[in-house]
Amino acid sequence: MLVGVWKFESPMLKDLAGPEHDLAAMETLVRAEGARDVTVLRNDQVSRTTVETAIHALGLRSKPGDWIVLYYSGHGAEADAAVRGTRDGDRDQFLPLARFDPADPERYIVDKDFYAWLSRYVPGSVKVLMMADACHSGTLNRSADARAFRFTPRLGFRAAQADFTLTARPAPRFAAVLGGSGGTTVDRADLPNLIYLAAARDEQLAWEFPMPVEGAPPRGLLTYNVEQGLTTRGPDGRSLAADLDGNGSVEVGELAQYVATQVRSFTADRQEPQAFIPPGGEGLKLFARVEAAAPPETAPLPAIFAADPAAQPMLAAAGAPWRVAARAEAADFVYDRTAGVLLRRSGDRVAQDVATTAQLRGVLEKWDTIDRLRPLLDETRVRLTLGPGAFGTRYVPGAQVDASVTAAAAAGSTTGASLYLTVFNLASDGTVQALYPSGQEGDGRIEPGARLPLIENRVTPPYGTDHVVALLTPQAPVALRAVLRAVEGQRASGRLVAPLKQAVVAAGAAGGLSVAELYTGR
């Protein structure tokens, strides 16, 4: 059951561009995976009654062992809960529908409604995969520069949320004839047959923006990465991108991990998908198709726009790793030569004090390297975290920055088997800086389950966006470390891509790659 709303016809909500394309992509995906019973609701077709009726009908048609995919793309929001003090918190997340009116319960659906309908209408012998590509509320943890900000939030109220209260909602319309739990209690037990993928945390916005393929339309980031994980090849060129252990099938836990890592990377740590999986559900296999599809198209060169016409000669340099955009709205980067600042589509100042073509080339080559590394990311075995600031903090000059790595053993690995950790930084100007192992750490051998503090330092120039990269392998990555030594202190990030890919493929499920963005600036 696929539901999308992008035309709202409401003075309170702006229309969206992405859900139309999300819905088409999801329909193509589920039909390719073998689904023959597909219900699609769009825009005016979506109301409380039509959604509840369709879920009830799906439950009646389903048989033990079936999967139901319940998908939504559109706006998401929150309001004061009718009942406070429960473990659900004091806010209700809800989906505003076309012609949204808080006094008309047909025009919105609250999260508790879905619980009541699924618990009543879907037998426990049927698995449900529910995905919501919508934001639940809206806070950002760092500022964005409007000159380059290209993400569109999937929450667009044109009035303060305090100006309205949701009216009382009707009870479920159909008798609970399927042996469900009833779904009427205030403190609700998690449904053991429900797997839920949310686009963002409750306190975050979910975003849509044009995908990294030339001419591609705007998409929701959760949907796009679910599609990519199930239709494109991974680093080994054989298995699907979301098949992180390369065993020929995608499990629930793998898809959740893949999507979370990719969306965080796409949004510069502004959006972090959430997965709610019942105990034992991580290993459930998704869908029927296990063969890998054709590899993705090669991404075009990044587009750059010069805010200052005097910078045009710099951008026209022969052999430059970018293409020139005619307007800021079509650019991946905006260059303000007067201020010496390079802005990315995420609204971040990714480099400061950029005054020469060589400096500009170093920054763009670094970001091209990060884009090429994104398909290799797998944080199942290794996770690099930065602190002490909150997720996505921008650190001012002189501020303390700490980095640590947590490593996990691969399933089925030999007890006590060592792992090898390699960590380096790609500075905002593209300079390569090796971090671990240094001389005193030997060959970087660590024990599975280790958590290592790696950096305790202060922010110094160059300012902008650094990328700290952590690679975990079952054998020392000799070739990669040789290249690291050769390019240490140089703007030569692109030379690391090939040896990194070789190391990731050789490591297989026993290794992993994690990248953390570090934001600095005056």
One Martini backbone bead per residue (centre of mass of N, CA, C, O) as a GRO file, in nm:
protein
  522
    1MET     BB    1   0.091   0.040   0.028
    2LEU     BB    2   0.075   0.356  -0.143
    3VAL     BB    3   0.148   0.690  -0.015
    4GLY     BB    4   0.080   1.028  -0.154
    5VAL     BB    5   0.157   1.382  -0.079
    6TRP     BB    6   0.183   1.714  -0.273
    7LYS     BB    7  -0.115   1.830  -0.281
    8PHE     BB    8  -0.278   2.054  -0.043
    9GLU     BB    9  -0.465   2.299  -0.063
   10SER     BB   10  -0.323   2.501   0.161
   11PRO     BB   11  -0.255   2.775   0.372
   12MET     BB   12  -0.050   2.595   0.570
   13LEU     BB   13   0.065   2.432   0.313
   14LYS     BB   14   0.307   2.325   0.114
   15ASP     BB   15   0.414   2.202  -0.156
   16LEU     BB   16   0.557   1.919  -0.316
   17ALA     BB   17   0.799   1.731  -0.525
   18GLY     BB   18   0.884   1.429  -0.430
   19PRO     BB   19   0.641   1.218  -0.386
   20GLU     BB   20   0.582   1.152  -0.681
   21HIS     BB   21   0.861   1.007  -0.725
   22ASP     BB   22   0.852   0.813  -0.489
   23LEU     BB   23   0.600   0.653  -0.570
   24ALA     BB   24   0.704   0.549  -0.841
   25ALA     BB   25   0.955   0.404  -0.729
   26MET     BB   26   0.806   0.210  -0.532
   27GLU     BB   27   0.632   0.067  -0.740
   28THR     BB   28   0.862  -0.043  -0.908
   29LEU     BB   29   0.998  -0.202  -0.681
   30VAL     BB   30   0.767  -0.394  -0.579
   31ARG     BB   31   0.711  -0.520  -0.856
   32ALA     BB   32   1.002  -0.630  -0.900
   33GLU     BB   33   0.974  -0.806  -0.622
   34GLY     BB   34   0.656  -0.940  -0.677
   35ALA     BB   35   0.421  -0.759  -0.650
   36ARG     BB   36   0.047  -0.791  -0.711
   37ASP     BB   37  -0.069  -0.625  -0.454
   38VAL     BB   38  -0.148  -0.285  -0.535
   39THR     BB   39  -0.188   0.016  -0.348
   40VAL     BB   40  -0.277   0.354  -0.463
   41LEU     BB   41  -0.242   0.682  -0.307
   42ARG     BB   42  -0.342   1.022  -0.408
   43ASN     BB   43  -0.393   1.294  -0.254
   44ASP     BB   44  -0.733   1.309  -0.266
   45GLN     BB   45  -0.737   0.992  -0.193
   46VAL     BB   46  -0.639   1.093   0.091
   47SER     BB   47  -0.770   0.959   0.394
   48ARG     BB   48  -0.873   0.822   0.669
   49THR     BB   49  -1.075   0.625   0.533
   50THR     BB   50  -0.901   0.514   0.295
   51VAL     BB   51  -0.671   0.402   0.468
   52GLU     BB   52  -0.827   0.221   0.661
   53THR     BB   53  -0.971   0.052   0.445
   54ALA     BB   54  -0.712  -0.058   0.307
   55ILE     BB   55  -0.593  -0.201   0.555
   56HIS     BB   56  -0.833  -0.387   0.603
   57ALA     BB   57  -0.821  -0.527   0.322
   58LEU     BB   58  -0.536  -0.639   0.348
   59GLY     BB   59  -0.590  -0.817   0.593
   60LEU     BB   60  -0.806  -0.998   0.451
   61ARG     BB   61  -0.601  -1.091   0.209
   62SER     BB   62  -0.408  -1.207   0.392
   63LYS     BB   63  -0.143  -1.441   0.468
   64PRO     BB   64   0.047  -1.648   0.605
   65GLY     BB   65   0.375  -1.500   0.542
   66ASP     BB   66   0.319  -1.233   0.463
   67TRP     BB   67   0.371  -0.909   0.322
   68ILE     BB   68   0.342  -0.567   0.428
   69VAL     BB   69   0.356  -0.258   0.254
   70LEU     BB   70   0.381   0.063   0.423
   71TYR     BB   71   0.363   0.379   0.251
   72TYR     BB   72   0.498   0.724   0.301
   73SER     BB   73   0.471   1.055   0.131
   74GLY     BB   74   0.533   1.367   0.309
   75HIS     BB   75   0.409   1.529   0.546
   76GLY     BB   76   0.511   1.618   0.885
   77ALA     BB   77   0.404   1.629   1.238
   78GLU     BB   78   0.302   1.806   1.546
   79ALA     BB   79   0.120   1.767   1.862
   80ASP     BB   80  -0.061   1.774   2.119
   81ALA     BB   81  -0.149   1.548   2.335
   82ALA     BB   82  -0.433   1.417   2.469
   83VAL     BB   83  -0.231   1.222   2.625
   84ARG     BB   84  -0.031   1.244   2.900
   85GLY     BB   85   0.250   1.062   3.037
   86THR     BB   86   0.355   0.874   2.832
   87ARG     BB   87   0.589   0.695   2.644
   88ASP     BB   88   0.516   0.885   2.386
   89GLY     BB   89   0.459   1.146   2.512
   90ASP     BB   90   0.341   1.498   2.455
   91ARG     BB   91   0.344   1.411   2.148
   92ASP     BB   92   0.192   1.405   1.826
   93GLN     BB   93   0.225   1.237   1.541
   94PHE     BB   94   0.147   1.362   1.202
   95LEU     BB   95  -0.052   1.357   0.893
   96PRO     BB   96  -0.096   1.589   0.665
   97LEU     BB   97  -0.338   1.650   0.435
   98ALA     BB   98  -0.528   1.735   0.208
   99ARG     BB   99  -0.678   2.007   0.322
  100PHE     BB  100  -0.588   2.090   0.593
  101ASP     BB  101  -0.776   2.035   0.912
  102PRO     BB  102  -0.788   2.025   1.257
  103ALA     BB  103  -1.124   1.988   1.252
  104ASP     BB  104  -1.063   1.743   1.038
  105PRO     BB  105  -1.006   1.400   1.060
  106GLU     BB  106  -0.975   1.345   0.742
  107ARG     BB  107  -0.694   1.547   0.726
  108TYR     BB  108  -0.563   1.330   0.933
  109ILE     BB  109  -0.289   1.125   1.086
  110VAL     BB  110  -0.211   0.941   1.360
  111ASP     BB  111   0.004   0.724   1.494
  112LYS     BB  112  -0.219   0.573   1.666
  113ASP     BB  113  -0.388   0.484   1.423
  114PHE     BB  114  -0.197   0.279   1.302
  115TYR     BB  115  -0.190   0.095   1.542
  116ALA     BB  116  -0.491   0.025   1.555
  117TRP     BB  117  -0.516  -0.091   1.267
  118LEU     BB  118  -0.291  -0.308   1.272
  119SER     BB  119  -0.391  -0.462   1.530
  120ARG     BB  120  -0.684  -0.526   1.407
  121TYR     BB  121  -0.636  -0.600   1.073
  122VAL     BB  122  -0.360  -0.761   1.124
  123PRO     BB  123  -0.218  -1.039   1.140
  124GLY     BB  124   0.046  -1.183   1.320
  125SER     BB  125   0.136  -1.366   1.055
  126VAL     BB  126   0.195  -1.074   0.940
  127LYS     BB  127   0.418  -0.878   0.791
  128VAL     BB  128   0.533  -0.532   0.856
  129LEU     BB  129   0.641  -0.268   0.636
  130MET     BB  130   0.709   0.058   0.753
  131MET     BB  131   0.716   0.380   0.577
  132ALA     BB  132   0.832   0.728   0.653
  133ASP     BB  133   0.869   1.021   0.441
  134ALA     BB  134   0.885   1.220   0.715
  135CYS     BB  135   0.842   1.466   0.936
  136HIS     BB  136   0.785   1.545   1.289
  137SER     BB  137   0.987   1.786   1.317
  138GLY     BB  138   1.176   2.117   1.372
  139THR     BB  139   1.527   2.090   1.393
  140LEU     BB  140   1.844   2.246   1.415
  141ASN     BB  141   2.209   2.221   1.496
  142ARG     BB  142   2.264   2.432   1.260
  143SER     BB  143   2.340   2.649   1.040
  144ALA     BB  144   2.226   2.810   0.732
  145ASP     BB  145   2.298   2.908   0.405
  146ALA     BB  146   2.075   3.043   0.178
  147ARG     BB  147   2.255   3.055  -0.086
  148ALA     BB  148   2.278   2.703  -0.081
  149PHE     BB  149   2.010   2.594   0.014
  150ARG     BB  150   1.838   2.281  -0.118
  151PHE     BB  151   1.658   2.190   0.093
  152THR     BB  152   1.336   2.039   0.164
  153PRO     BB  153   1.095   2.045   0.389
  154ARG     BB  154   0.853   1.808   0.538
  155LEU     BB  155   0.766   2.102   0.661
  156GLY     BB  156   0.508   2.378   0.597
  157PHE     BB  157   0.405   2.579   0.797
  158ARG     BB  158   0.220   2.903   0.788
  159ALA     BB  159   0.173   2.840   1.093
  160ALA     BB  160   0.151   2.812   1.408
  161GLN     BB  161   0.108   2.534   1.601
  162ALA     BB  162  -0.033   2.697   1.839
  163ASP     BB  163  -0.300   2.768   1.654
  164PHE     BB  164  -0.361   2.453   1.702
  165THR     BB  165  -0.599   2.176   1.747
  166LEU     BB  166  -0.676   1.864   1.751
  167THR     BB  167  -0.933   1.686   1.700
  168ALA     BB  168  -1.133   1.447   1.749
  169ARG     BB  169  -1.125   1.101   1.691
  170PRO     BB  170  -1.223   0.828   1.556
  171ALA     BB  171  -1.285   0.523   1.575
  172PRO     BB  172  -1.266   0.236   1.461
  173ARG     BB  173  -1.474   0.103   1.196
  174PHE     BB  174  -1.387  -0.194   1.248
  175ALA     BB  175  -1.395  -0.495   1.339
  176ALA     BB  176  -1.200  -0.724   1.538
  177VAL     BB  177  -1.172  -1.017   1.340
  178LEU     BB  178  -0.837  -1.100   1.352
  179GLY     BB  179  -0.708  -1.108   1.650
  180GLY     BB  180  -0.627  -0.858   1.767
  181SER     BB  181  -0.540  -0.628   2.031
  182GLY     BB  182  -0.720  -0.342   1.954
  183GLY     BB  183  -0.561  -0.055   2.011
  184THR     BB  184  -0.675   0.122   2.295
  185THR     BB  185  -0.439   0.174   2.449
  186VAL     BB  186  -0.211   0.390   2.579
  187ASP     BB  187   0.000   0.173   2.650
  188ARG     BB  188   0.183   0.035   2.394
  189ALA     BB  189   0.264  -0.243   2.254
  190ASP     BB  190   0.467  -0.374   2.052
  191LEU     BB  191   0.456  -0.499   1.742
  192PRO     BB  192   0.582  -0.813   1.637
  193ASN     BB  193   0.509  -0.750   1.304
  194LEU     BB  194   0.661  -0.461   1.316
  195ILE     BB  195   0.837  -0.258   1.079
  196TYR     BB  196   1.012   0.059   1.121
  197LEU     BB  197   1.080   0.339   0.896
  198ALA     BB  198   1.228   0.645   0.960
  199ALA     BB  199   1.351   0.947   0.840
  200ALA     BB  200   1.347   1.065   1.147
  201ARG     BB  201   1.361   1.219   1.412
  202ASP     BB  202   1.133   1.382   1.604
  203GLU     BB  203   1.336   1.655   1.608
  204GLN     BB  204   1.328   1.633   1.290
  205LEU     BB  205   1.385   1.683   0.972
  206ALA     BB  206   1.280   1.612   0.649
  207TRP     BB  207   1.418   1.568   0.321
  208GLU     BB  208   1.444   1.724  -0.006
  209PHE     BB  209   1.638   1.649  -0.313
  210PRO     BB  210   1.835   1.646  -0.565
  211MET     BB  211   1.989   1.403  -0.712
  212PRO     BB  212   2.318   1.257  -0.811
  213VAL     BB  213   2.172   1.311  -1.106
  214GLU     BB  214   2.143   1.433  -1.396
  215GLY     BB  215   1.812   1.566  -1.395
  216ALA     BB  216   1.701   1.497  -1.131
  217PRO     BB  217   1.460   1.478  -0.917
  218PRO     BB  218   1.312   1.519  -0.643
  219ARG     BB  219   1.374   1.355  -0.317
  220GLY     BB  220   1.349   1.138  -0.078
  221LEU     BB  221   1.599   1.007   0.119
  222LEU     BB  222   1.481   0.744   0.210
  223THR     BB  223   1.372   0.636  -0.060
  224TYR     BB  224   1.625   0.652  -0.231
  225ASN     BB  225   1.797   0.452  -0.044
  226VAL     BB  226   1.618   0.212  -0.065
  227GLU     BB  227   1.639   0.184  -0.368
  228GLN     BB  228   1.948   0.162  -0.388
  229GLY     BB  229   1.985  -0.087  -0.194
  230LEU     BB  230   1.777  -0.271  -0.405
  231THR     BB  231   1.930  -0.187  -0.716
  232THR     BB  232   2.236  -0.180  -0.640
  233ARG     BB  233   2.566  -0.213  -0.621
  234GLY     BB  234   2.825  -0.291  -0.447
  235PRO     BB  235   3.165  -0.296  -0.402
  236ASP     BB  236   3.184  -0.604  -0.531
  237GLY     BB  237   2.968  -0.609  -0.790
  238ARG     BB  238   2.725  -0.821  -0.687
  239SER     BB  239   2.584  -0.717  -0.457
  240LEU     BB  240   2.382  -0.545  -0.288
  241ALA     BB  241   2.418  -0.255  -0.120
  242ALA     BB  242   2.242  -0.369   0.143
  243ASP     BB  243   2.439  -0.623   0.138
  244LEU     BB  244   2.673  -0.616   0.377
  245ASP     BB  245   2.755  -0.944   0.388
  246GLY     BB  246   2.724  -1.088   0.098
  247ASN     BB  247   2.477  -1.338   0.103
  248GLY     BB  248   2.227  -1.259  -0.118
  249SER     BB  249   2.071  -1.083   0.106
  250VAL     BB  250   1.823  -0.869   0.261
  251GLU     BB  251   1.805  -0.746   0.570
  252VAL     BB  252   1.660  -0.549   0.791
  253GLY     BB  253   1.918  -0.446   0.937
  254GLU     BB  254   2.069  -0.364   0.678
  255LEU     BB  255   1.876  -0.154   0.566
  256ALA     BB  256   1.881   0.033   0.810
  257GLN     BB  257   2.188   0.088   0.809
  258TYR     BB  258   2.220   0.192   0.522
  259VAL     BB  259   2.018   0.429   0.532
  260ALA     BB  260   2.136   0.585   0.772
  261THR     BB  261   2.417   0.638   0.652
  262GLN     BB  262   2.332   0.779   0.385
  263VAL     BB  263   2.154   1.012   0.496
  264ARG     BB  264   2.365   1.144   0.671
  265SER     BB  265   2.555   1.206   0.434
  266PHE     BB  266   2.363   1.375   0.251
  267THR     BB  267   2.280   1.587   0.513
  268ALA     BB  268   2.511   1.659   0.703
  269ASP     BB  269   2.375   1.544   0.980
  270ARG     BB  270   2.047   1.636   0.977
  271GLN     BB  271   1.962   1.325   0.921
  272GLU     BB  272   1.817   1.040   1.117
  273PRO     BB  273   1.722   0.749   1.086
  274GLN     BB  274   1.473   0.513   1.202
  275ALA     BB  275   1.453   0.191   1.379
  276PHE     BB  276   1.184  -0.057   1.435
  277ILE     BB  277   1.266  -0.373   1.581
  278PRO     BB  278   1.191  -0.666   1.662
  279PRO     BB  279   1.278  -0.926   1.817
  280GLY     BB  280   1.455  -1.103   1.562
  281GLY     BB  281   1.418  -0.907   1.293
  282GLU     BB  282   1.700  -0.845   1.161
  283GLY     BB  283   1.709  -1.138   0.986
  284LEU     BB  284   1.499  -1.067   0.795
  285LYS     BB  285   1.388  -1.112   0.482
  286LEU     BB  286   1.368  -0.913   0.188
  287PHE     BB  287   1.207  -1.017  -0.037
  288ALA     BB  288   1.288  -1.206  -0.344
  289ARG     BB  289   1.518  -1.052  -0.462
  290VAL     BB  290   1.895  -1.113  -0.506
  291GLU     BB  291   1.988  -0.985  -0.747
  292ALA     BB  292   2.186  -0.774  -0.910
  293ALA     BB  293   2.197  -0.485  -1.049
  294ALA     BB  294   2.283  -0.236  -1.213
  295PRO     BB  295   2.491  -0.003  -1.209
  296PRO     BB  296   2.533   0.305  -1.148
  297GLU     BB  297   2.555   0.602  -1.249
  298THR     BB  298   2.763   0.841  -1.322
  299ALA     BB  299   2.846   1.111  -1.175
  300PRO     BB  300   2.864   1.424  -1.210
  301LEU     BB  301   2.996   1.698  -1.200
  302PRO     BB  302   3.017   1.948  -1.008
  303ALA     BB  303   2.836   2.238  -0.941
  304ILE     BB  304   2.931   2.587  -0.994
  305PHE     BB  305   2.880   2.913  -0.843
  306ALA     BB  306   2.929   3.260  -0.900
  307ALA     BB  307   2.864   3.536  -0.709
  308ASP     BB  308   3.124   3.652  -0.854
  309PRO     BB  309   3.209   3.742  -1.170
  310ALA     BB  310   3.528   3.757  -1.117
  311ALA     BB  311   3.543   3.426  -1.085
  312GLN     BB  312   3.514   3.298  -1.370
  313PRO     BB  313   3.812   3.242  -1.452
  314MET     BB  314   3.858   3.028  -1.237
  315LEU     BB  315   3.627   2.828  -1.337
  316ALA     BB  316   3.769   2.806  -1.641
  317ALA     BB  317   3.964   2.599  -1.584
  318ALA     BB  318   4.147   2.360  -1.700
  319GLY     BB  319   4.045   2.051  -1.578
  320ALA     BB  320   3.827   2.090  -1.389
  321PRO     BB  321   3.630   1.941  -1.110
  322TRP     BB  322   3.394   2.103  -1.280
  323ARG     BB  323   3.090   2.282  -1.331
  324VAL     BB  324   2.911   2.549  -1.459
  325ALA     BB  325   2.667   2.748  -1.319
  326ALA     BB  326   2.404   2.984  -1.384
  327ARG     BB  327   2.282   2.907  -1.093
  328ALA     BB  328   2.238   2.846  -0.764
  329GLU     BB  329   1.996   2.632  -0.779
  330ALA     BB  330   2.200   2.437  -0.973
  331ALA     BB  331   2.406   2.405  -0.738
  332ASP     BB  332   2.647   2.250  -0.523
  333PHE     BB  333   2.812   2.525  -0.538
  334VAL     BB  334   2.911   2.837  -0.374
  335TYR     BB  335   3.111   3.121  -0.473
  336ASP     BB  336   3.268   3.364  -0.256
  337ARG     BB  337   3.530   3.558  -0.325
  338THR     BB  338   3.519   3.799  -0.134
  339ALA     BB  339   3.504   3.593   0.127
  340GLY     BB  340   3.631   3.302   0.064
  341VAL     BB  341   3.366   3.118   0.015
  342LEU     BB  342   3.236   2.782   0.037
  343LEU     BB  343   2.927   2.646  -0.061
  344ARG     BB  344   2.681   2.416   0.006
  345ARG     BB  345   2.369   2.273  -0.040
  346SER     BB  346   2.348   2.248   0.289
  347GLY     BB  347   2.462   2.549   0.395
  348ASP     BB  348   2.763   2.510   0.421
  349ARG     BB  349   3.084   2.605   0.517
  350VAL     BB  350   3.343   2.422   0.365
  351ALA     BB  351   3.520   2.692   0.299
  352GLN     BB  352   3.791   2.906   0.381
  353ASP     BB  353   4.009   3.111   0.228
  354VAL     BB  354   3.941   3.114  -0.090
  355ALA     BB  355   4.171   3.236  -0.366
  356THR     BB  356   4.241   2.986  -0.549
  357THR     BB  357   4.239   2.739  -0.778
  358ALA     BB  358   4.390   2.529  -0.607
  359GLN     BB  359   4.205   2.545  -0.362
  360LEU     BB  360   3.942   2.477  -0.508
  361ARG     BB  361   4.034   2.202  -0.612
  362GLY     BB  362   4.082   2.068  -0.336
  363VAL     BB  363   3.791   2.084  -0.236
  364LEU     BB  364   3.643   1.937  -0.474
  365GLU     BB  365   3.806   1.674  -0.458
  366LYS     BB  366   3.716   1.599  -0.176
  367TRP     BB  367   3.405   1.579  -0.241
  368ASP     BB  368   3.438   1.364  -0.455
  369THR     BB  369   3.553   1.153  -0.267
  370ILE     BB  370   3.307   1.132  -0.078
  371ASP     BB  371   3.106   1.044  -0.300
  372ARG     BB  372   3.276   0.779  -0.368
  373LEU     BB  373   3.255   0.660  -0.066
  374ARG     BB  374   2.954   0.625   0.005
  375PRO     BB  375   2.904   0.326  -0.111
  376LEU     BB  376   3.116   0.203   0.120
  377LEU     BB  377   2.948   0.236   0.356
  378ASP     BB  378   2.993   0.060   0.688
  379GLU     BB  379   2.866   0.059   1.038
  380THR     BB  380   2.849  -0.227   1.167
  381ARG     BB  381   3.171  -0.244   1.277
  382VAL     BB  382   3.207   0.080   1.249
  383ARG     BB  383   3.230   0.387   1.462
  384LEU     BB  384   3.246   0.734   1.423
  385THR     BB  385   3.293   0.989   1.674
  386LEU     BB  386   3.201   1.318   1.782
  387GLY     BB  387   3.333   1.570   2.014
  388PRO     BB  388   3.131   1.712   2.266
  389GLY     BB  389   2.928   1.777   2.080
  390ALA     BB  390   2.664   1.763   1.916
  391PHE     BB  391   2.509   1.663   1.659
  392GLY     BB  392   2.654   1.878   1.419
  393THR     BB  393   2.859   2.060   1.528
  394ARG     BB  394   3.000   2.382   1.539
  395TYR     BB  395   3.337   2.471   1.557
  396VAL     BB  396   3.537   2.685   1.704
  397PRO     BB  397   3.807   2.839   1.746
  398GLY     BB  398   3.975   2.637   1.997
  399ALA     BB  399   3.808   2.403   2.015
  400GLN     BB  400   3.726   2.103   2.130
  401VAL     BB  401   3.815   1.776   1.983
  402ASP     BB  402   3.667   1.452   1.964
  403ALA     BB  403   3.765   1.109   1.884
  404SER     BB  404   3.596   0.791   1.822
  405VAL     BB  405   3.616   0.423   1.817
  406THR     BB  406   3.400   0.151   1.727
  407ALA     BB  407   3.442  -0.204   1.748
  408ALA     BB  408   3.333  -0.502   1.575
  409ALA     BB  409   3.261  -0.820   1.544
  410ALA     BB  410   3.207  -1.061   1.338
  411ALA     BB  411   3.008  -1.293   1.253
  412GLY     BB  412   3.186  -1.590   1.325
  413SER     BB  413   3.433  -1.507   1.452
  414THR     BB  414   3.722  -1.539   1.601
  415THR     BB  415   3.823  -1.556   1.902
  416GLY     BB  416   4.049  -1.287   1.934
  417ALA     BB  417   4.046  -1.149   1.675
  418SER     BB  418   4.202  -0.922   1.501
  419LEU     BB  419   4.211  -0.577   1.418
  420TYR     BB  420   4.230  -0.302   1.177
  421LEU     BB  421   4.314   0.043   1.214
  422THR     BB  422   4.223   0.330   1.001
  423VAL     BB  423   4.300   0.686   1.026
  424PHE     BB  424   4.174   0.987   0.859
  425ASN     BB  425   4.205   1.320   0.721
  426LEU     BB  426   3.996   1.557   0.540
  427ALA     BB  427   4.035   1.853   0.484
  428SER     BB  428   3.878   2.131   0.367
  429ASP     BB  429   4.130   2.157   0.139
  430GLY     BB  430   4.226   1.830   0.099
  431THR     BB  431   4.409   1.748   0.315
  432VAL     BB  432   4.612   1.488   0.422
  433GLN     BB  433   4.564   1.314   0.751
  434ALA     BB  434   4.721   1.111   0.954
  435LEU     BB  435   4.618   0.932   1.270
  436TYR     BB  436   4.581   0.602   1.227
  437PRO     BB  437   4.863   0.486   1.280
  438SER     BB  438   5.120   0.565   1.464
  439GLY     BB  439   5.410   0.492   1.602
  440GLN     BB  440   5.286   0.391   1.894
  441GLU     BB  441   5.057   0.179   1.748
  442GLY     BB  442   5.188   0.045   1.522
  443ASP     BB  443   4.957  -0.151   1.322
  444GLY     BB  444   4.654  -0.106   1.451
  445ARG     BB  445   4.583  -0.318   1.654
  446ILE     BB  446   4.267  -0.456   1.761
  447GLU     BB  447   3.996  -0.530   1.956
  448PRO     BB  448   3.707  -0.652   1.975
  449GLY     BB  449   3.505  -0.392   2.123
  450ALA     BB  450   3.659  -0.146   2.096
  451ARG     BB  451   3.726   0.186   2.246
  452LEU     BB  452   3.881   0.468   2.087
  453PRO     BB  453   4.069   0.734   2.158
  454LEU     BB  454   4.214   0.965   1.909
  455ILE     BB  455   4.116   1.271   1.966
  456GLU     BB  456   4.272   1.572   2.125
  457ASN     BB  457   4.178   1.885   2.010
  458ARG     BB  458   4.213   2.189   1.823
  459VAL     BB  459   4.089   2.439   1.642
  460THR     BB  460   4.218   2.495   1.314
  461PRO     BB  461   4.342   2.574   1.043
  462PRO     BB  462   4.130   2.504   0.821
  463TYR     BB  463   3.811   2.606   0.752
  464GLY     BB  464   3.500   2.399   0.771
  465THR     BB  465   3.506   2.070   0.623
  466ASP     BB  466   3.569   1.774   0.765
  467HIS     BB  467   3.693   1.424   0.714
  468VAL     BB  468   3.663   1.138   0.903
  469VAL     BB  469   3.831   0.822   0.855
  470ALA     BB  470   3.726   0.475   0.912
  471LEU     BB  471   3.907   0.161   0.898
  472LEU     BB  472   3.809  -0.187   0.900
  473THR     BB  473   4.026  -0.480   0.923
  474PRO     BB  474   4.160  -0.813   0.923
  475GLN     BB  475   4.389  -0.665   0.768
  476ALA     BB  476   4.642  -0.494   0.681
  477PRO     BB  477   4.639  -0.198   0.472
  478VAL     BB  478   4.908  -0.161   0.294
  479ALA     BB  479   4.837   0.007   0.040
  480LEU     BB  480   4.692   0.241   0.177
  481ARG     BB  481   4.924   0.327   0.371
  482ALA     BB  482   5.120   0.400   0.148
  483VAL     BB  483   4.953   0.630   0.030
  484LEU     BB  484   4.931   0.799   0.285
  485ARG     BB  485   5.236   0.855   0.307
  486ALA     BB  486   5.261   0.994   0.021
  487VAL     BB  487   5.010   1.225   0.085
  488GLU     BB  488   5.099   1.363   0.320
  489GLY     BB  489   5.004   1.705   0.321
  490GLN     BB  490   4.816   1.678   0.069
  491ARG     BB  491   4.616   1.751  -0.220
  492ALA     BB  492   4.515   1.393  -0.250
  493SER     BB  493   4.235   1.235  -0.211
  494GLY     BB  494   4.183   1.070  -0.482
  495ARG     BB  495   4.414   0.845  -0.423
  496LEU     BB  496   4.226   0.680  -0.201
  497VAL     BB  497   3.990   0.530  -0.338
  498ALA     BB  498   4.103   0.264  -0.456
  499PRO     BB  499   4.236   0.142  -0.192
  500LEU     BB  500   3.974   0.152  -0.029
  501LYS     BB  501   3.804  -0.037  -0.200
  502GLN     BB  502   3.991  -0.280  -0.180
  503ALA     BB  503   3.972  -0.305   0.130
  504VAL     BB  504   3.664  -0.340   0.155
  505VAL     BB  505   3.634  -0.592  -0.025
  506ALA     BB  506   3.839  -0.774   0.130
  507ALA     BB  507   3.686  -0.759   0.411
  508GLY     BB  508   3.393  -0.742   0.405
  509ALA     BB  509   3.209  -0.835   0.685
  510ALA     BB  510   3.476  -0.777   0.874
  511GLY     BB  511   3.432  -0.482   0.794
  512GLY     BB  512   3.463  -0.110   0.764
  513LEU     BB  513   3.305   0.226   0.705
  514SER     BB  514   3.365   0.557   0.843
  515VAL     BB  515   3.212   0.893   0.844
  516ALA     BB  516   3.297   1.220   0.975
  517GLU     BB  517   3.178   1.537   1.025
  518LEU     BB  518   3.358   1.856   1.053
  519TYR     BB  519   3.263   2.171   1.191
  520THR     BB  520   3.416   2.487   1.106
  521GLY     BB  521   3.429   2.832   1.240
  522ARG     BB  522   3.379   3.184   1.281
   0.00000   0.00000   0.00000
